[in-house]
CSV table of C-alpha atoms in Angstrom, one decimal:
chain,number,residue,atom,x,y,z
A,291,UNK,CA,77.3,-11.8,-14.0
A,292,UNK,CA,78.3,-8.1,-13.7
A,293,UNK,CA,81.9,-7.0,-13.8
A,294,UNK,CA,83.6,-3.6,-13.6
A,295,UNK,CA,84.2,-2.3,-17.1
A,296,UNK,CA,81.5,-4.3,-18.9
A,297,UNK,CA,80.2,-2.7,-22.0
A,298,UNK,CA,83.0,0.0,-22.2
A,299,UNK,CA,84.6,-1.3,-25.4
A,300,UNK,CA,81.2,-1.7,-27.1
A,301,UNK,CA,80.2,1.8,-26.1
A,302,UNK,CA,83.4,3.1,-27.8
A,303,UNK,CA,83.3,1.0,-30.9
A,304,UNK,CA,79.7,0.0,-31.7
A,305,UNK,CA,77.3,2.8,-32.5
A,306,UNK,CA,74.3,0.5,-32.4
A,307,UNK,CA,75.2,-0.6,-28.9
A,308,UNK,CA,75.8,2.9,-27.7
A,309,UNK,CA,72.5,4.1,-29.1
A,310,UNK,CA,70.6,1.3,-27.4
A,311,UNK,CA,72.3,2.2,-24.1
A,312,UNK,CA,71.4,5.8,-24.5
A,313,UNK,CA,67.8,4.8,-25.3
A,314,UNK,CA,67.7,2.7,-22.1
A,315,UNK,CA,69.1,5.7,-20.1
A,316,UNK,CA,66.3,7.9,-21.4
A,317,UNK,CA,63.7,5.3,-20.5
A,318,UNK,CA,65.2,4.8,-17.0
A,319,UNK,CA,65.6,8.5,-16.3
A,320,UNK,CA,62.1,9.1,-14.7
A,321,UNK,CA,62.9,6.3,-12.2
A,322,UNK,CA,66.5,6.7,-11.2
A,323,UNK,CA,68.8,9.5,-10.0
A,324,UNK,CA,72.0,8.2,-11.6
A,325,UNK,CA,73.4,8.0,-15.1
A,326,UNK,CA,73.6,4.6,-16.9
A,327,UNK,CA,76.4,5.7,-19.2
A,328,UNK,CA,78.3,7.2,-16.2
A,329,UNK,CA,77.8,4.0,-14.2
A,330,UNK,CA,79.2,1.9,-17.0
A,331,UNK,CA,82.2,4.1,-17.2
A,332,UNK,CA,82.9,4.4,-13.5
A,333,UNK,CA,86.1,3.2,-11.9
A,334,UNK,CA,86.1,1.0,-8.8
A,335,UNK,CA,86.1,3.9,-6.4
A,336,UNK,CA,82.9,5.4,-7.9
A,337,UNK,CA,81.1,2.3,-9.1
A,338,UNK,CA,77.7,1.4,-7.5
A,339,UNK,CA,77.4,-2.1,-9.1
A,340,UNK,CA,77.3,-3.6,-5.6
A,341,UNK,CA,73.9,-1.9,-5.0
A,342,UNK,CA,70.9,-3.9,-5.9
A,343,UNK,CA,68.9,-1.0,-7.2
A,344,UNK,CA,71.7,0.0,-9.6
A,345,UNK,CA,73.2,-3.3,-10.8
A,346,UNK,CA,69.9,-4.9,-12.0
A,347,UNK,CA,68.9,-1.9,-14.2
A,348,UNK,CA,72.4,-1.8,-15.6
A,349,UNK,CA,72.3,-5.5,-16.4
A,350,UNK,CA,68.9,-5.0,-18.0
A,351,UNK,CA,70.3,-2.3,-20.2
A,352,UNK,CA,73.3,-4.5,-21.2
A,353,UNK,CA,70.9,-7.3,-22.2
A,354,UNK,CA,68.8,-5.0,-24.3
A,355,UNK,CA,71.7,-3.3,-26.0
A,356,UNK,CA,73.5,-6.6,-26.8
A,357,UNK,CA,70.3,-7.9,-28.4
A,358,UNK,CA,70.1,-4.7,-30.5
A,359,UNK,CA,73.7,-5.2,-31.6
A,360,UNK,CA,73.2,-8.8,-32.6
A,361,UNK,CA,70.1,-7.8,-34.5
A,362,UNK,CA,72.2,-5.2,-36.4
A,363,UNK,CA,74.4,-8.1,-37.5
A,364,UNK,CA,71.3,-10.0,-38.7
A,365,UNK,CA,71.0,-12.3,-35.7
A,366,UNK,CA,67.3,-12.6,-34.8
A,367,UNK,CA,65.8,-14.7,-32.0
A,368,UNK,CA,63.5,-17.5,-32.8
A,369,UNK,CA,62.4,-17.6,-29.1
A,370,UNK,CA,63.4,-15.9,-25.9
A,371,UNK,CA,63.7,-17.0,-22.2
A,372,UNK,CA,64.8,-15.0,-19.2
A,373,UNK,CA,66.1,-16.0,-15.9
A,374,UNK,CA,64.5,-14.1,-13.0
A,375,UNK,CA,64.9,-10.4,-13.6
A,376,UNK,CA,66.2,-11.4,-17.1
A,377,UNK,CA,62.6,-11.9,-18.1
A,378,UNK,CA,62.1,-8.2,-18.3
A,379,UNK,CA,64.8,-7.8,-21.0
A,380,UNK,CA,63.6,-10.9,-22.7
A,381,UNK,CA,60.0,-9.6,-22.9
A,382,UNK,CA,61.3,-6.2,-24.3
A,383,UNK,CA,63.5,-7.9,-26.9
A,384,UNK,CA,60.6,-10.1,-28.0
A,385,UNK,CA,58.3,-7.1,-28.4
A,386,UNK,CA,55.9,-7.8,-25.5
A,387,UNK,CA,57.0,-4.7,-23.6
A,388,UNK,CA,57.9,-1.2,-24.7
A,389,UNK,CA,61.3,0.0,-23.6
A,390,UNK,CA,59.6,2.5,-21.3
A,391,UNK,CA,57.5,-0.1,-19.5
A,392,UNK,CA,60.4,-2.5,-19.2
A,393,UNK,CA,62.6,0.2,-17.7
A,394,UNK,CA,59.9,1.0,-15.2
A,395,UNK,CA,59.5,-2.6,-14.2
A,396,UNK,CA,63.2,-3.3,-13.7
A,397,UNK,CA,63.9,0.0,-11.9
A,398,UNK,CA,60.9,-0.1,-9.5
A,399,UNK,CA,61.4,-3.8,-8.8
A,400,UNK,CA,65.0,-3.2,-7.9
A,401,UNK,CA,64.3,-0.2,-5.7
A,402,UNK,CA,61.7,-2.1,-3.7
A,403,UNK,CA,64.2,-4.9,-3.1
A,404,UNK,CA,66.3,-2.4,-1.1
A,405,UNK,CA,63.5,-2.4,1.5
A,406,UNK,CA,64.1,-6.1,2.3
A,407,UNK,CA,67.9,-6.0,1.9
A,408,UNK,CA,69.6,-7.9,4.7
A,409,UNK,CA,66.5,-9.9,5.6
A,410,UNK,CA,67.2,-13.1,3.7
A,411,UNK,CA,69.7,-15.2,1.8
A,412,UNK,CA,70.0,-17.6,-1.1
A,413,UNK,CA,72.3,-20.6,-1.8
A,414,UNK,CA,72.8,-22.9,-4.7
A,415,UNK,CA,72.8,-26.6,-3.9
A,416,UNK,CA,73.7,-29.7,-6.0
A,417,UNK,CA,70.3,-31.2,-5.9
A,418,UNK,CA,67.4,-31.5,-8.4
A,419,UNK,CA,64.1,-29.8,-7.9
A,420,UNK,CA,62.3,-32.7,-6.3
A,421,UNK,CA,65.3,-33.6,-4.1
A,422,UNK,CA,65.3,-30.0,-2.9
A,423,UNK,CA,61.6,-30.0,-2.1
A,424,UNK,CA,62.0,-33.2,-0.1
A,425,UNK,CA,64.9,-31.7,1.8
A,426,UNK,CA,62.8,-28.7,2.8
A,427,UNK,CA,59.6,-30.6,3.7
A,428,UNK,CA,58.4,-29.4,7.0
A,429,UNK,CA,60.5,-26.2,7.0
A,430,UNK,CA,58.7,-24.3,4.2
A,431,UNK,CA,57.9,-21.4,6.6
A,432,UNK,CA,61.6,-20.6,6.6
A,433,UNK,CA,63.0,-22.0,3.4
A,434,UNK,CA,61.7,-22.6,-0.1
A,435,UNK,CA,62.9,-23.5,-3.6
A,436,UNK,CA,63.8,-20.2,-5.3
A,437,UNK,CA,65.2,-21.4,-8.6
A,438,UNK,CA,65.3,-24.7,-10.5
A,439,UNK,CA,68.3,-24.3,-12.8
A,440,UNK,CA,69.1,-27.8,-13.9
A,441,UNK,CA,68.7,-31.5,-12.8
A,442,UNK,CA,71.7,-31.0,-10.4
A,443,UNK,CA,71.4,-27.3,-9.5
A,444,UNK,CA,68.7,-25.7,-7.4
A,445,UNK,CA,68.7,-22.4,-5.4
A,446,UNK,CA,67.2,-22.3,-1.9
A,447,UNK,CA,65.8,-19.0,-0.7
A,448,UNK,CA,64.7,-17.8,2.7
A,449,UNK,CA,65.7,-17.1,6.3
A,450,UNK,CA,69.5,-16.6,6.7
A,451,UNK,CA,70.0,-18.6,9.9
A,452,UNK,CA,67.9,-21.5,8.6
A,453,UNK,CA,69.8,-21.5,5.3
A,454,UNK,CA,73.2,-21.5,7.1
A,455,UNK,CA,72.0,-24.5,9.2
A,456,UNK,CA,70.9,-26.3,6.0
A,457,UNK,CA,74.2,-25.7,4.3
A,458,UNK,CA,76.1,-27.1,7.3
A,459,UNK,CA,74.0,-30.3,7.0
A,460,UNK,CA,74.6,-30.6,3.3
A,461,UNK,CA,78.4,-30.0,3.7
A,462,UNK,CA,78.4,-32.8,6.3
A,463,UNK,CA,76.8,-35.1,3.7
A,464,UNK,CA,79.3,-34.1,1.0
A,465,UNK,CA,76.7,-32.3,-1.1
A,466,UNK,CA,78.0,-29.2,-2.9
A,467,UNK,CA,76.4,-26.0,-1.7
A,468,UNK,CA,77.4,-22.3,-1.8
A,469,UNK,CA,75.8,-19.0,-0.8
A,470,UNK,CA,74.8,-16.7,-3.6
A,471,UNK,CA,76.2,-13.2,-3.1
A,472,UNK,CA,72.9,-11.5,-2.3
A,473,UNK,CA,71.3,-10.4,1.0
A,474,UNK,CA,67.7,-10.8,-0.2
A,475,UNK,CA,65.5,-13.9,-0.4
A,476,UNK,CA,64.0,-13.4,-3.9
A,477,UNK,CA,61.5,-16.0,-5.2
A,478,UNK,CA,60.2,-16.8,-1.7
A,479,UNK,CA,57.5,-15.7,0.8
A,480,UNK,CA,60.0,-13.0,1.9
A,481,UNK,CA,58.9,-11.0,-1.1
A,482,UNK,CA,55.2,-10.9,0.0
A,483,UNK,CA,55.5,-7.5,1.8
A,484,UNK,CA,56.5,-5.9,-1.5
A,485,UNK,CA,53.5,-7.2,-3.4
A,486,UNK,CA,51.0,-4.3,-3.1
A,487,UNK,CA,53.6,-1.6,-3.6
A,488,UNK,CA,55.0,-3.4,-6.7
A,489,UNK,CA,51.5,-3.7,-8.1
A,490,UNK,CA,50.9,0.0,-7.6
A,491,UNK,CA,54.2,1.0,-9.0
A,492,UNK,CA,53.5,-1.0,-12.2
A,493,UNK,CA,49.9,0.0,-12.7
A,494,UNK,CA,49.3,0.8,-16.3
A,495,UNK,CA,52.0,-1.5,-17.7
A,496,UNK,CA,50.6,-2.4,-21.1
A,497,UNK,CA,52.1,-5.5,-22.7
A,498,UNK,CA,51.5,-6.4,-26.4
A,499,UNK,CA,51.7,-9.6,-28.3
A,500,UNK,CA,55.3,-10.4,-28.9
A,501,UNK,CA,56.7,-11.2,-32.4
A,502,UNK,CA,58.6,-14.3,-31.1
A,503,UNK,CA,57.6,-17.0,-28.5
A,504,UNK,CA,58.4,-16.3,-24.9
A,505,UNK,CA,59.2,-19.3,-22.7
A,506,UNK,CA,58.1,-18.2,-19.2
A,507,UNK,CA,60.1,-19.2,-16.2
A,508,UNK,CA,57.3,-18.1,-14.0
A,509,UNK,CA,54.4,-20.2,-15.4
A,510,UNK,CA,56.4,-22.8,-17.4
A,511,UNK,CA,54.2,-22.0,-20.4
A,512,UNK,CA,55.0,-20.6,-23.8
A,513,UNK,CA,53.2,-17.5,-24.9
A,514,UNK,CA,53.3,-14.1,-26.6
A,515,UNK,CA,53.7,-12.1,-23.4
A,516,UNK,CA,50.3,-10.3,-23.8
A,517,UNK,CA,49.5,-11.2,-20.2
A,518,UNK,CA,52.7,-9.7,-18.8
A,519,UNK,CA,50.8,-7.1,-16.7
A,520,UNK,CA,51.8,-5.9,-13.3
A,521,UNK,CA,50.6,-9.1,-11.6
A,522,UNK,CA,52.9,-11.2,-13.7
A,523,UNK,CA,55.9,-9.2,-12.6
A,524,UNK,CA,54.9,-9.6,-9.0
A,525,UNK,CA,55.0,-13.4,-9.6
A,526,UNK,CA,58.3,-13.0,-11.4
A,527,UNK,CA,59.8,-11.6,-8.1
A,528,UNK,CA,57.9,-13.9,-5.7
A,529,UNK,CA,57.5,-17.3,-7.4
A,530,UNK,CA,60.2,-19.9,-8.1
A,531,UNK,CA,62.2,-19.5,-11.3
A,532,UNK,CA,61.4,-22.6,-13.4
A,533,UNK,CA,64.5,-22.2,-15.7
A,534,UNK,CA,65.2,-25.9,-16.1
A,535,UNK,CA,61.6,-26.6,-17.3
A,536,UNK,CA,61.8,-23.7,-19.8
A,537,UNK,CA,65.1,-24.9,-21.3
A,538,UNK,CA,63.7,-28.5,-21.6
A,539,UNK,CA,60.7,-27.2,-23.4
A,540,UNK,CA,62.8,-25.1,-25.7
A,541,UNK,CA,64.8,-28.2,-26.6
A,542,UNK,CA,61.6,-30.2,-27.1
A,543,UNK,CA,60.3,-27.6,-29.5
A,544,UNK,CA,63.5,-27.9,-31.6
A,545,UNK,CA,65.3,-24.7,-30.5
A,546,UNK,CA,69.1,-24.7,-30.3
A,547,UNK,CA,71.9,-22.1,-29.9
């Protein structure tokens, strides 16, 4: 989703967007040693968007700043939903998290992921959720469903060699599959070693009741985010992303774009 140069024109031409980015930078400053504004302006030789502990906070800031810009144009959300780490921005935009708490969550979450970098992989496959679960039956110790995106798109997460073996099998059956460009197995048991440190890092996060409904891709439920404490954000990293179910529920409740 990221690309070199994103946000630059908005930084130059939209004061509301720039102010929101600068607010994010101040909120992130206690947790990072790099500048958000400088990163958005960096050329290819100096960009760090390939680093997991940089790109995810940058994307968070982009999401928050875009929402602020749209609100300045009179566009208000009737509900929010976030995909994986996008739930942090969604919760902040909805009012469940302060900007300071949201910045701490995304920065510390991203920094801890560096510890398991290179220890797993993810791949998208053209299968539904139940088809993917059946495919992985008996091999759950190595592979698991990481993301349910749509009736024909699921992400598998886990051991790199096991995943490569699975992809070869799927290719042989003519089923579309492709590695995701990450070297971590988010939303799988591979995240378990980070649990205690993430809980400690997010101690004191104090969610409030949001002004708009939040469709959780962790629990599959709709709520106000008042229970989005540290333990919720551990689940956000460890548990499957139930995006398809959240979108279906949004549609059932009458929401549209």
